[in-house]
Each structure stands twice: as structure tokens, then as C-alpha cells.
Coordinates of C-alpha atoms in Angstrom, one line a residue:
Chain A
M1 CA 10.0 2.7 56.2
K2 CA 10.1 2.2 52.7
R3 CA 10.5 -1.2 52.7
S4 CA 7.5 -2.1 54.6
I5 CA 5.2 0.7 52.4
T6 CA 6.7 -1.0 49.1
R7 CA 5.6 -4.5 50.5
L8 CA 2.1 -3.3 51.4
L9 CA 1.5 -2.0 48.3
M10 CA 2.5 -5.2 46.3
A11 CA 0.5 -7.6 48.5
P12 CA -2.5 -7.6 47.2
S13 CA -1.6 -8.3 43.7
V14 CA 1.0 -10.9 45.1
I15 CA -1.5 -12.7 47.2
M16 CA -4.3 -12.7 44.9
L17 CA -1.9 -14.5 42.4
L18 CA -0.7 -16.3 44.9
V19 CA -4.1 -17.6 45.9
W20 CA -5.1 -18.0 42.0
M21 CA -1.8 -20.4 41.6
I22 CA -2.1 -22.3 44.7
I23 CA -5.7 -23.0 45.4
P24 CA -7.0 -24.8 42.0
L25 CA -3.0 -26.0 41.6
S26 CA -3.4 -27.9 44.7
M27 CA -7.1 -29.2 44.2
T28 CA -5.7 -30.3 40.7
I29 CA -2.8 -32.4 42.0
Y30 CA -5.2 -34.0 44.7
F31 CA -8.3 -35.0 42.4
S32 CA -5.3 -36.3 39.9
T33 CA -4.6 -39.2 42.5
I34 CA -7.8 -40.1 42.8
R35 CA -10.6 -42.0 41.0
Y36 CA -12.9 -39.0 40.3
N37 CA -15.7 -39.3 37.8
L38 CA -19.0 -37.6 37.9
L39 CA -20.8 -40.1 36.6
Y40 CA -19.9 -42.3 39.6
P41 CA -20.1 -40.4 42.4
G42 CA -19.1 -41.7 46.0
Q43 CA -16.2 -44.2 44.5
N44 CA -13.4 -41.4 45.0
N45 CA -10.4 -43.8 46.3
F46 CA -6.6 -43.0 46.0
V47 CA -5.2 -44.6 42.7
G48 CA -1.8 -43.0 42.3
W49 CA -0.6 -42.6 38.9
M50 CA -3.3 -44.2 37.3
N51 CA -5.0 -41.2 35.8
F52 CA -1.5 -40.2 34.4
E53 CA -1.2 -43.6 33.1
F54 CA -4.5 -43.3 31.4
F55 CA -4.1 -39.7 30.1
I56 CA -0.9 -40.3 28.2
T57 CA -2.0 -43.7 26.9
D58 CA -4.9 -42.1 25.5
P59 CA -5.3 -42.2 21.6
G60 CA -5.5 -38.6 22.0
F61 CA -2.6 -37.8 23.6
I62 CA 0.3 -37.8 21.0
P63 CA -1.7 -36.1 18.4
A64 CA -2.7 -33.6 21.3
V65 CA 0.8 -32.3 22.2
S66 CA 2.1 -32.5 18.8
N67 CA -1.0 -30.3 17.5
T68 CA -0.6 -28.0 20.4
L69 CA 3.3 -27.9 19.3
I70 CA 2.6 -27.3 15.7
L71 CA -0.3 -25.1 16.1
L72 CA 2.2 -22.6 18.2
L73 CA 5.0 -23.0 16.1
S74 CA 3.5 -22.6 12.3
V75 CA 1.1 -19.5 14.0
L76 CA 4.4 -17.8 15.2
I77 CA 6.1 -18.5 12.2
I78 CA 3.2 -17.2 10.0
T79 CA 2.7 -14.0 11.7
V80 CA 6.2 -13.0 12.6
V81 CA 7.8 -13.9 9.0
L82 CA 4.7 -12.4 7.0
G83 CA 4.3 -9.5 9.5
V84 CA 7.7 -8.4 9.2
M85 CA 7.7 -8.7 5.6
L86 CA 4.4 -6.8 5.4
S87 CA 5.4 -4.2 7.8
A88 CA 8.9 -3.6 6.1
L89 CA 6.8 -3.0 2.2
I90 CA 4.1 -0.9 4.3
D91 CA 6.2 1.2 6.3
K92 CA 6.8 4.3 4.1
P93 CA 3.9 6.8 3.7
F94 CA 1.2 6.4 1.3
F95 CA -2.4 7.6 0.5
G96 CA -4.8 6.4 3.1
Q97 CA -2.4 4.9 5.7
G98 CA -4.9 5.8 8.7
I99 CA -7.6 3.7 7.2
V100 CA -5.4 0.7 6.5
R101 CA -4.0 0.4 9.6
V102 CA -7.9 0.2 10.9
L103 CA -8.4 -2.3 8.6
L104 CA -5.4 -4.3 9.2
I105 CA -5.9 -3.9 13.4
S106 CA -9.6 -5.4 13.2
P107 CA -9.5 -9.0 12.9
F108 CA -7.5 -8.7 16.1
F109 CA -10.8 -7.5 18.0
I110 CA -13.1 -10.2 16.5
M111 CA -13.8 -12.8 19.3
P112 CA -12.7 -16.0 19.1
T113 CA -15.9 -17.7 18.8
V114 CA -16.9 -15.4 16.3
N115 CA -13.5 -15.7 14.0
A116 CA -14.3 -19.6 14.2
L117 CA -17.6 -19.3 12.7
I118 CA -17.1 -16.5 10.3
W119 CA -14.1 -19.2 8.9
K120 CA -16.1 -22.1 9.3
N121 CA -19.3 -21.2 7.6
M122 CA -18.5 -18.2 5.2
M123 CA -14.9 -19.1 4.0
M124 CA -14.4 -22.8 4.1
N125 CA -17.7 -24.4 3.6
P126 CA -17.1 -26.6 0.8
V127 CA -20.4 -25.5 -1.1
Y128 CA -21.3 -22.0 -0.2
G129 CA -18.0 -20.5 1.0
I130 CA -16.0 -18.1 -0.7
F131 CA -13.0 -20.3 -1.1
A132 CA -14.9 -23.0 -2.7
W133 CA -16.3 -20.2 -4.9
I134 CA -12.8 -19.2 -5.9
S135 CA -11.7 -22.3 -6.6
E136 CA -14.5 -23.1 -8.8
S137 CA -14.3 -20.4 -10.5
L138 CA -10.7 -21.0 -11.2
G139 CA -11.7 -24.5 -12.4
F140 CA -10.6 -26.5 -9.2
E141 CA -12.6 -28.9 -7.1
P142 CA -13.7 -27.1 -3.9
I143 CA -12.0 -28.2 -0.7
D144 CA -13.9 -29.3 2.3
W145 CA -11.4 -27.4 4.4
L146 CA -12.6 -28.7 8.3
S147 CA -13.0 -32.3 7.4
S148 CA -10.1 -32.8 5.1
Y149 CA -7.4 -30.3 6.5
P150 CA -8.9 -29.6 9.8
L151 CA -5.3 -28.4 11.6
V152 CA -4.3 -26.1 8.6
S153 CA -8.0 -24.8 9.2
I154 CA -7.3 -23.6 12.7
I155 CA -4.2 -22.5 11.9
I156 CA -5.3 -19.9 9.3
M157 CA -8.2 -18.6 11.5
V158 CA -5.8 -17.9 14.8
S159 CA -3.2 -16.8 11.9
W160 CA -5.6 -14.5 10.8
Q161 CA -6.6 -12.8 14.3
W162 CA -2.8 -12.5 15.3
L163 CA -1.3 -11.4 11.9
P164 CA -2.5 -8.1 12.4
F165 CA -1.2 -7.6 15.5
A166 CA 2.1 -8.4 14.7
I167 CA 2.1 -5.9 11.6
L168 CA 0.9 -3.4 13.9
V169 CA 3.6 -3.7 16.1
F170 CA 6.2 -4.0 13.6
V171 CA 5.1 -1.0 12.0
T172 CA 5.2 0.9 15.3
A173 CA 8.4 -0.5 15.7
L174 CA 10.0 0.4 12.3
Q175 CA 8.6 3.9 12.5
S176 CA 11.4 4.6 15.3
Q177 CA 14.1 3.7 13.0
D178 CA 16.6 6.0 12.1
T179 CA 16.1 7.1 8.6
E180 CA 19.6 8.8 8.5
Q181 CA 21.5 5.6 9.1
K182 CA 19.4 3.8 6.0
E183 CA 20.2 7.0 4.1
A184 CA 24.3 6.6 4.7
A185 CA 23.8 2.8 3.5
Q186 CA 21.8 3.4 0.4
M187 CA 24.8 6.4 -0.4
D188 CA 27.4 3.4 0.3
G189 CA 25.7 1.4 -2.1
A190 CA 23.7 -1.0 0.3
T191 CA 20.9 -2.8 -1.5
G192 CA 17.4 -3.0 -0.1
W193 CA 18.0 -6.6 1.1
H194 CA 21.2 -5.7 2.5
I195 CA 19.2 -2.7 4.8
F196 CA 16.5 -5.1 5.5
R197 CA 18.8 -7.7 6.8
Y198 CA 21.5 -5.9 8.8
L199 CA 19.7 -2.5 10.2
T200 CA 16.0 -3.5 9.8
I201 CA 15.8 -7.2 11.3
P202 CA 18.2 -6.1 14.2
H203 CA 16.2 -3.3 15.1
L204 CA 12.8 -5.4 15.0
A205 CA 14.8 -8.0 17.5
R206 CA 13.1 -6.4 20.8
P207 CA 9.4 -6.5 19.1
I208 CA 9.9 -9.7 17.5
A209 CA 10.3 -11.0 21.0
V210 CA 7.7 -9.1 22.7
V211 CA 5.5 -10.6 19.8
V212 CA 6.7 -14.3 20.5
M213 CA 6.1 -14.1 24.1
I214 CA 2.4 -12.4 24.0
E215 CA 1.4 -14.8 21.0
T216 CA 3.0 -18.0 23.1
I217 CA 1.0 -16.9 26.2
F218 CA -2.3 -17.1 24.3
L219 CA -1.7 -19.8 21.7
L220 CA -0.9 -22.4 23.9
A221 CA -4.2 -22.2 25.4
V222 CA -6.4 -22.0 22.1
F223 CA -9.9 -23.3 22.5
A224 CA -12.7 -21.3 21.2
E225 CA -11.7 -21.8 17.7
I226 CA -11.6 -25.6 18.3
F227 CA -14.7 -25.9 20.2
V228 CA -16.7 -24.0 17.7
S229 CA -15.2 -25.0 14.4
T230 CA -13.8 -28.8 14.4
G231 CA -14.6 -29.9 17.6
G232 CA -11.4 -31.4 18.1
G233 CA -12.3 -33.6 14.7
P234 CA -12.0 -35.8 12.8
G235 CA -10.9 -38.2 14.9
Y236 CA -8.2 -36.4 17.0
D237 CA -6.9 -34.4 13.7
S238 CA -7.4 -31.3 15.6
T239 CA -7.3 -31.6 19.0
N240 CA -5.1 -29.9 21.0
L241 CA -4.1 -30.2 24.6
A242 CA -6.6 -27.8 26.3
Y243 CA -9.2 -29.4 23.9
L244 CA -8.3 -32.8 24.8
I245 CA -8.4 -32.1 28.7
Y246 CA -11.6 -30.4 28.2
N247 CA -12.9 -33.4 26.5
Q248 CA -12.3 -35.7 29.3
A249 CA -13.5 -33.4 31.9
L250 CA -16.6 -32.1 30.7
L251 CA -17.6 -34.4 27.8
Q252 CA -16.6 -37.8 29.5
Y253 CA -16.7 -36.3 33.2
D254 CA -13.3 -37.9 34.4
V255 CA -12.3 -35.2 36.4
G256 CA -9.3 -37.7 37.7
V257 CA -8.0 -38.1 34.1
A258 CA -8.7 -34.5 33.5
S259 CA -6.7 -32.9 36.1
A260 CA -3.8 -35.4 35.6
G261 CA -3.9 -33.7 31.6
G262 CA -4.0 -30.5 33.5
L263 CA -1.1 -31.0 35.3
F264 CA 0.7 -32.4 31.9
A265 CA -0.4 -29.1 30.4
V266 CA 0.9 -26.9 33.2
L267 CA 4.2 -29.1 32.6
L268 CA 4.3 -28.4 29.2
A269 CA 3.6 -24.6 29.0
N270 CA 6.5 -24.3 31.7
I271 CA 9.0 -25.9 30.0
V272 CA 8.0 -23.6 26.8
A273 CA 8.1 -20.8 28.9
F274 CA 11.6 -21.4 30.5
F275 CA 13.0 -21.2 27.1
L276 CA 11.0 -18.4 25.9
I277 CA 11.4 -16.5 28.8
R278 CA 15.5 -17.4 28.6
A279 CA 15.5 -16.4 24.7
V280 CA 13.3 -13.2 25.5
G281 CA 14.4 -12.2 29.1
K282 CA 17.5 -10.9 27.0
N283 CA 15.6 -8.6 25.4
L284 CA 13.0 -7.3 28.0
T285 CA 15.3 -5.7 30.4
V286 CA 13.3 -5.3 33.4
Chain B
M1 CA 11.9 8.6 -15.7
T2 CA 13.4 10.9 -13.4
L3 CA 14.3 9.9 -9.6
N4 CA 11.1 12.2 -8.3
Q5 CA 9.1 10.0 -10.9
Q6 CA 10.3 6.9 -9.7
R7 CA 9.9 7.4 -5.9
K8 CA 6.0 8.7 -6.7
L9 CA 5.9 5.3 -8.7
K10 CA 7.3 3.5 -6.0
T11 CA 4.6 5.6 -2.9
I12 CA 1.9 4.3 -5.6
L13 CA 2.9 0.5 -5.7
T14 CA 3.5 0.6 -1.7
G15 CA 0.3 2.2 -1.2
L16 CA -1.7 -0.6 -3.5
F17 CA 0.2 -3.3 -2.2
A18 CA -0.7 -2.1 1.6
W19 CA -4.4 -1.6 0.6
T20 CA -4.8 -5.1 -1.0
V21 CA -3.2 -6.7 2.3
A22 CA -5.8 -5.0 4.3
L23 CA -8.7 -5.4 2.3
V24 CA -7.9 -9.2 2.0
L25 CA -7.5 -9.6 5.7
F26 CA -10.5 -7.6 6.7
F27 CA -12.5 -9.3 3.9
P28 CA -13.9 -11.9 6.4
I29 CA -15.3 -9.1 8.9
F30 CA -16.5 -7.1 5.6
W31 CA -18.1 -10.3 4.6
M32 CA -19.8 -11.5 7.9
F33 CA -21.1 -7.5 8.3
I34 CA -22.8 -7.7 4.5
T35 CA -24.2 -11.2 5.4
S36 CA -26.2 -9.6 8.3
F37 CA -28.0 -7.8 5.9
K38 CA -29.3 -10.7 3.8
T39 CA -32.4 -13.1 3.8
E40 CA -31.5 -16.7 4.6
L41 CA -31.5 -17.7 0.9
Q42 CA -29.2 -15.0 -0.2
A43 CA -27.0 -15.7 2.6
I44 CA -26.1 -18.9 0.6
S45 CA -26.3 -18.2 -3.0
V46 CA -23.7 -19.4 -5.5
P47 CA -22.2 -17.6 -6.4
P48 CA -22.1 -15.2 -3.6
S49 CA -24.3 -12.0 -4.1
L50 CA -22.6 -8.6 -3.4
F51 CA -25.6 -6.3 -4.5
F52 CA -29.1 -7.3 -2.8
E53 CA -31.8 -5.6 -0.9
P54 CA -30.9 -5.2 2.5
T55 CA -33.3 -6.1 5.5
L56 CA -32.8 -5.7 9.2
D57 CA -34.9 -8.7 9.9
N58 CA -31.9 -10.9 11.1
F59 CA -31.3 -8.4 13.9
R60 CA -34.8 -8.0 15.0
I61 CA -34.5 -12.1 15.0
V62 CA -31.5 -11.9 17.1
Q63 CA -32.8 -9.6 19.8
E64 CA -36.1 -11.7 20.2
R65 CA -34.5 -15.1 20.4
S66 CA -31.4 -14.1 22.6
D67 CA -32.1 -11.2 24.1
Y68 CA -29.0 -9.1 22.8
I69 CA -29.1 -6.6 25.4
H70 CA -28.8 -9.1 28.4
H71 CA -25.9 -10.7 27.3
A72 CA -24.3 -7.1 26.0
W73 CA -24.9 -5.9 29.0
N74 CA -23.0 -8.8 30.9
S75 CA -20.2 -8.4 28.6
V76 CA -19.9 -4.5 29.8
V77 CA -20.3 -5.4 33.4
T78 CA -17.6 -8.3 33.3
S79 CA -15.2 -6.5 31.5
F80 CA -15.6 -2.9 32.8
G81 CA -16.0 -4.0 36.5
S82 CA -12.7 -6.5 36.3
T83 CA -10.9 -3.9 34.6
I84 CA -11.3 -1.3 37.0
I85 CA -10.5 -4.1 40.2
A86 CA -7.5 -5.1 38.5
L87 CA -6.2 -1.5 38.1
V88 CA -6.9 -1.0 41.3
I89 CA -5.0 -3.6 42.7
A90 CA -2.0 -3.3 40.0
I91 CA -1.3 0.2 40.2
P92 CA 0.3 0.1 43.7
A93 CA 1.8 -2.6 42.8
A94 CA 3.6 -1.4 39.7
Y95 CA 4.4 1.9 41.3
S96 CA 5.9 0.4 44.3
M97 CA 8.0 -2.1 41.6
A98 CA 9.0 0.8 39.3
F99 CA 10.0 3.2 41.7
F100 CA 11.5 1.2 44.6
P101 CA 12.7 -1.9 42.8
G102 CA 14.4 -4.5 45.6
K103 CA 16.8 -7.4 44.5
R104 CA 13.7 -9.6 44.0
T105 CA 11.5 -7.5 41.8
K106 CA 12.4 -9.3 38.5
D107 CA 11.6 -12.2 40.4
I108 CA 8.6 -11.1 41.1
L109 CA 7.5 -10.0 37.6
L110 CA 8.7 -12.8 36.1
W111 CA 6.9 -15.1 38.2
M112 CA 3.2 -12.7 37.9
L113 CA 3.8 -13.4 34.2
S114 CA 4.5 -17.3 34.8
T115 CA 1.0 -17.4 36.4
K116 CA -0.4 -16.5 32.6
M117 CA 1.5 -19.8 31.4
L118 CA -1.0 -21.7 33.6
P119 CA -3.2 -23.1 31.1
A120 CA -6.9 -22.0 32.0
V121 CA -8.2 -25.7 31.1
G122 CA -5.9 -27.3 33.6
V123 CA -7.5 -25.6 36.1
L124 CA -11.0 -25.8 35.0
V125 CA -12.3 -28.5 36.8
P126 CA -11.2 -27.0 40.8
I127 CA -12.4 -23.5 39.8
Y128 CA -15.5 -25.1 38.6
I129 CA -16.2 -26.9 41.6
L130 CA -15.4 -23.8 43.9
C131 CA -18.1 -21.9 41.8
R132 CA -20.7 -24.6 42.3
D133 CA -19.8 -25.1 46.3
Y134 CA -20.1 -21.2 46.5
G135 CA -23.5 -20.8 44.5
L136 CA -21.1 -19.2 41.8
L137 CA -22.2 -20.6 38.5
D138 CA -23.6 -18.6 36.2
S139 CA -23.0 -15.2 38.0
K140 CA -21.3 -12.3 36.8
T141 CA -19.0 -12.4 40.0
A142 CA -17.5 -15.3 39.2
L143 CA -16.5 -14.0 35.6
V144 CA -15.4 -10.4 37.3
I145 CA -12.9 -12.3 39.8
I146 CA -11.7 -14.5 37.1
F147 CA -11.2 -11.9 34.6
T148 CA -9.3 -9.8 37.1
L149 CA -7.3 -12.7 38.2
M150 CA -6.4 -13.7 34.8
N151 CA -5.2 -10.4 33.4
L152 CA -3.7 -8.6 36.3
P153 CA 0.0 -10.1 35.5
I154 CA -0.2 -8.6 32.1
I155 CA -1.7 -5.3 33.8
V156 CA 0.8 -4.8 36.5
W157 CA 3.5 -5.7 33.6
M158 CA 2.6 -3.1 31.5
L159 CA 2.2 -0.3 34.1
F160 CA 5.5 -1.2 35.4
S161 CA 6.9 -0.7 32.0
Y162 CA 5.5 2.8 31.8
F163 CA 6.3 3.8 35.3
K164 CA 9.6 2.8 35.1
D165 CA 10.2 4.8 32.0
L166 CA 8.9 8.4 34.1
P167 CA 12.0 10.6 34.8
K168 CA 12.9 10.2 38.0
E169 CA 13.8 14.0 38.2
I170 CA 10.3 15.1 38.5
L171 CA 9.7 12.7 41.8
E172 CA 12.7 14.2 43.3
A173 CA 11.8 17.4 42.6
A174 CA 8.3 17.0 44.2
R175 CA 10.0 15.6 47.1
M176 CA 12.2 18.5 47.6
D177 CA 9.2 20.8 47.6
G178 CA 8.1 18.6 50.6
A179 CA 5.5 16.0 48.8
T180 CA 4.6 13.0 50.9
P181 CA 4.5 9.7 49.1
W182 CA 0.7 9.8 48.7
D183 CA 1.0 13.6 47.0
E184 CA 3.5 12.1 44.9
V185 CA 1.5 9.2 43.7
I186 CA -2.0 11.6 43.4
K187 CA -0.4 14.5 42.0
V188 CA 2.9 13.7 40.1
V189 CA 2.9 9.8 39.4
L190 CA -0.9 9.3 38.1
P191 CA -1.4 12.3 35.9
L192 CA 1.7 11.6 33.7
S193 CA 0.6 8.0 32.9
V194 CA -3.2 8.8 32.0
G195 CA -2.3 7.7 28.9
A196 CA -0.5 4.7 29.8
I197 CA -3.7 3.6 32.0
S198 CA -6.0 4.1 29.9
S199 CA -4.2 2.2 27.1
T200 CA -3.7 -0.9 29.7
A201 CA -7.4 -0.4 30.4
L202 CA -8.3 -0.7 26.9
L203 CA -6.6 -3.9 26.7
S204 CA -7.8 -5.4 29.4
I205 CA -11.6 -4.6 28.5
V206 CA -10.8 -6.3 24.7
L207 CA -9.3 -9.2 26.5
C208 CA -12.2 -9.3 28.8
W209 CA -14.7 -9.0 26.1
N210 CA -13.4 -11.7 23.6
E211 CA -12.7 -14.1 26.5
A212 CA -14.6 -17.6 25.7
F213 CA -13.2 -20.0 27.7
W214 CA -14.2 -19.4 30.9
S215 CA -17.7 -17.8 29.9
L216 CA -18.5 -21.0 28.0
N217 CA -17.9 -23.2 30.8
L218 CA -19.0 -21.3 33.9
T219 CA -22.2 -19.4 32.3
A220 CA -25.5 -20.4 31.4
S221 CA -28.0 -17.8 30.6
D222 CA -28.3 -15.2 33.6
A223 CA -24.5 -14.3 33.1
A224 CA -23.5 -15.3 30.0
P225 CA -21.8 -12.6 28.0
L226 CA -21.6 -12.2 24.3
T227 CA -19.0 -14.8 23.5
A228 CA -21.1 -17.4 25.1
M229 CA -24.2 -15.7 23.6
I230 CA -22.5 -16.7 20.1
A231 CA -21.1 -20.2 20.6
S232 CA -25.3 -20.9 21.1
Y233 CA -25.5 -19.6 17.3
S234 CA -23.1 -22.7 16.4
S235 CA -25.1 -25.5 17.3
P236 CA -26.9 -27.5 14.5
E237 CA -30.4 -26.0 14.9
G238 CA -29.3 -22.5 14.8
L239 CA -27.4 -23.0 11.7
F240 CA -28.7 -19.8 9.8
W241 CA -25.9 -17.9 8.4
A242 CA -27.7 -14.3 8.3
K243 CA -29.0 -14.8 11.7
L244 CA -25.5 -15.8 12.6
S245 CA -23.8 -13.1 11.1
A246 CA -26.0 -10.4 12.7
A247 CA -25.3 -11.9 16.2
S248 CA -21.9 -12.0 15.4
T249 CA -21.7 -8.1 13.8
L250 CA -23.8 -7.3 17.0
A251 CA -21.2 -9.0 19.7
C252 CA -18.4 -7.8 18.0
A253 CA -19.0 -4.3 16.9
P254 CA -19.1 -2.6 20.0
I255 CA -15.6 -3.7 20.7
V256 CA -14.3 -3.4 17.3
I257 CA -15.3 0.4 16.9
F258 CA -13.9 1.0 20.5
G259 CA -10.7 -0.7 19.0
W260 CA -10.6 1.2 16.1
F261 CA -10.5 4.5 18.4
C262 CA -7.8 3.5 20.5
Q263 CA -5.9 1.2 18.4
K264 CA -2.6 3.5 18.7
Q265 CA -2.4 3.2 22.5
L266 CA -3.6 -0.5 22.1
V267 CA -0.4 -1.3 20.5
Q268 CA 1.7 0.6 23.0
G269 CA -0.1 -1.0 25.7
L270 CA 0.2 -4.4 24.5
T271 CA 4.0 -4.4 24.0
F272 CA 4.9 -3.5 27.7
G273 CA 5.3 -0.1 26.2
A274 CA 8.8 -1.7 24.7
V275 CA 7.8 -0.8 21.2
K276 CA 7.7 3.0 20.7

């Protein structure tokens, strides 16, 4: 009896997710094998691997793949490393801790489109932006961030959004750390660095795994920041896979090539997920 | 210096450092907020002005130009609607997996999470065509369905981690007292997990509220939530910073304030309860 009831309870979730996965995916697979350009209706003949060839030989392909991975890795490293360091530093109670927490978490709630607009216009603008004003006050030439360092600009925006999240997770985790253990180590003459390295870092293994997993899910699909701020440019300098496929589908109306690109993105995400789940799975006991 | 004095000094330094980091990270939001009360000229003045006579004109213009209330209502309907539906579907699934785990429970959970690895852009075209064929383009219904499915794996995971940590003894005691499975869920499991369910709901609402990809691509004006409204201000002719800031402030304020009140629950929720 139990077995059938549990299946019944799980059925809606499983069936809906299956449908959500299978229908669009099979349509994408079908589209990727036909000529399908919205500008030339009625010419939808079978073309085999041609769309894949077009996508892979597109001048934007290699930059898009490398930008996707660079963006993912940089933001992961920045948020985890800075997150661990900052949270270790602000772990102890101090005046106004509650307000500091509130301020720190805020960027996480800012929508990606607004995030991009604030940074593009008010921070990084080479004439009126805060960065330009700071560098001029210090006697340097202002930098046109979005056109000179487009990918770095995107990395800054995305890291700004996710660093608070990492800090908060780590601070929360640190508060459950055994203080007696730390004090005992101090008594035995351990330095701050030793305590950090041998007690704090191991204690944070699981939270780090959680942060890496959640961020990866969202970072592989970064779109709004690029769409709003750089439009993938200049050239392909800040185009990631998501943006390249979007460009093929909705700006060049080539559904066939975009579908081939979509399948490639699925493949890449699964490769990343494979390593990720292996690395993180150990820390996430089901 | 005595040891006590040293400790005090350390606390003060830590505090100063924490405040500096927090203020630096918060600065862009503060600046957006401040700019929304400036005139366009003040907004682009060099050096940036911190003291000026605040004006509410920008907010009035934003409401006139893009009907803020209409888009905000779309955001509320789509994020709350999809969250409620997702919870109704996910609670039974998470309950059965946590309390009656089978051999394949772990595989099913990992598979669910792997559907989140399917990049949205990879299936944009099919979904777009399906929506077009069923007359769902620019409709709240389409967004609610998509947001529900988008967050379902994460919601199931979170609830599963909470349910799994509930003490089994309580359920056994209820069963001894003759509770049916239905009683068990309604009278024991749900009351014990109010916190968990609400933090899951909070997270889902935040994610839906800020979702931009689907709302940008599937809505035009009728169903456009705030994320899509904001994007219209990024076009060249809309490039007026003070108005842009006012629109951004209006779009983010509800969810930021909402988040401030619920930050503790959110962190627990976001980490699948793995961090306590």
C-alpha cells in the first residue's frame, strides 16, 4: 500500500518535470536537424548536421564557450574566496551586526536587469560614473569599463550579486562552529592562520559545496546582465553561450542553428554538472 | 594594554571593517536610491552631488510613462501564483521521498536538480513556439507555468532536506495514537514545517520576482512584470538616469524590503537546510 501511495504523491512533480524536459528538448532536437529560419518560411528541409557545423564554426562560438567558463570560474573563485575571508573576519559579534547583515544581503535581491543598469550607468560610465570620478580624483585617466574590459565588467556585476549570498551562508555556518575547539587550539599555541586553515576551512566544506552548486546553476545561464549592459560586445568579447544562442534565435531568426546551439549548451551544462555533482555529492548527503 | 583592552580594540576594528565592507557593497543600491530623487541634471553632475533638494518628479513620470502599478501587479501575480502552485505539487513529493525513501529516491532528486542544468536559452525557441500556438504569448498564465516548473526542483530539494531532519519519533507516536497518513501530514508534518515551507516560498518568490530571461522574451506589455518594464528603460531613448533610478527603485524596493525581513529564513532555505 505504502509504495503506491508514495508513487502517487511524487507523480505530479515527476511527470511535470519530465514533460518540461522532454517536449522542449525533443522539439529542439528536431529543429536542430532542419533548415528553419523565420525569415524564409516554408523551406524547412532536413539538413542533418549542418546547423551544428554552422554553430560550431560561427566566429562567436569559441569566445562564447570560453567566456561562459571564465565567467563561471571567476565568479565562483571571487565569491567563495572573498566570502570565506570576509565571513571569517566578521564572524564575531560587533556593533550593529544586524544592520550590517541587512546591508550585505541586499545586492542579492536586486534584479539582474537593474544590477546591470546601475553598474553600467552610475558606476562604470566613463564620464559621469563613480569609478571615473574616483580615478580622476586620484589623478588617473578614467576607464571606459564596458568597452575596454567588457567581460571583467560583467564579472564584477555578477560577483557583486552573489558575494553577499556567499558571505551570509558562510557567516551562518561559522556561527555553528565549536568555539571550545578553537579556544583549546589557541591554548595549545595555534596561530590565527592555523585555526583558520585546519578548523575553519574544513568546517566550511559543506557550505562551500552548497554555494558552488547553487551558483553554478545560475551562473551558466547569465543573460540579463549581458543583454542590458554590453549586448555581448564589443565584438564577441562579452558574449556567453546563452547570449550567442539568443542572438541566433531572436536577432538572426535562425531557429535551426539556435537549436543546435541550445543542444550544445545542454551538453556543456551536463559536463559541468557531472563534475559538480561528483564533487559536491559527497558533501550533500541525501 | 591589558588583555581586556586588546579584546575591546579587536571588536572595534572588526566592527569598523565589517561596516566598511557592508557600505561598499551596498553603495550602488544607495546611489540608485539617491539618484531617483535628483533632477536629470543633478544625476549626471560631476563631481557627484550628495546634497541636493530631493524631488518626486521622477516617480510621477515613471508611473505616467509605464504604469508601474500594472507591471508590479503582474510581478505579484506571477511570483506568488507560481510559488503557491509549486508548493502544492512539491510538498507531497518531498514528504513521500523524505519519509518513505526508496532505492531510487536519491537518483530522482539528482535528476530533478539536473533539469535546472538545462539552460533556458536551449529551449527558448520551442517554448516560444508552443506559447505562440496556444495563444499564451504575453500572458501571465505562460509565466506562471514556466516559473512553477523552473523552481520546482529547488523547492522539492529544500522541502526534502527539512522533512528528512524531522524527528521520526513524533510521527511514530502519532501513528501509535491511530493517526491516518492524512492526519499525519495535516496535524503533524505541516505544523512542524511552517518555517521551512515559508522560507522555501520566500526564496521562490524572490527568484520569480527577479527572473528576467523568460519575462523579457515571452511578454510584451500586457503580462510584462517589473523586470521587463525596467529593460525598456535601458534603450537609448529611455536613457535618463534619474527616471531610470526611480523605475529601478520602484521595481526592487518591494522585494528588497521583503528580503530584509526574511533574510535569516532565506539563508537556511537557499542552502537546502545544509547550513544551520
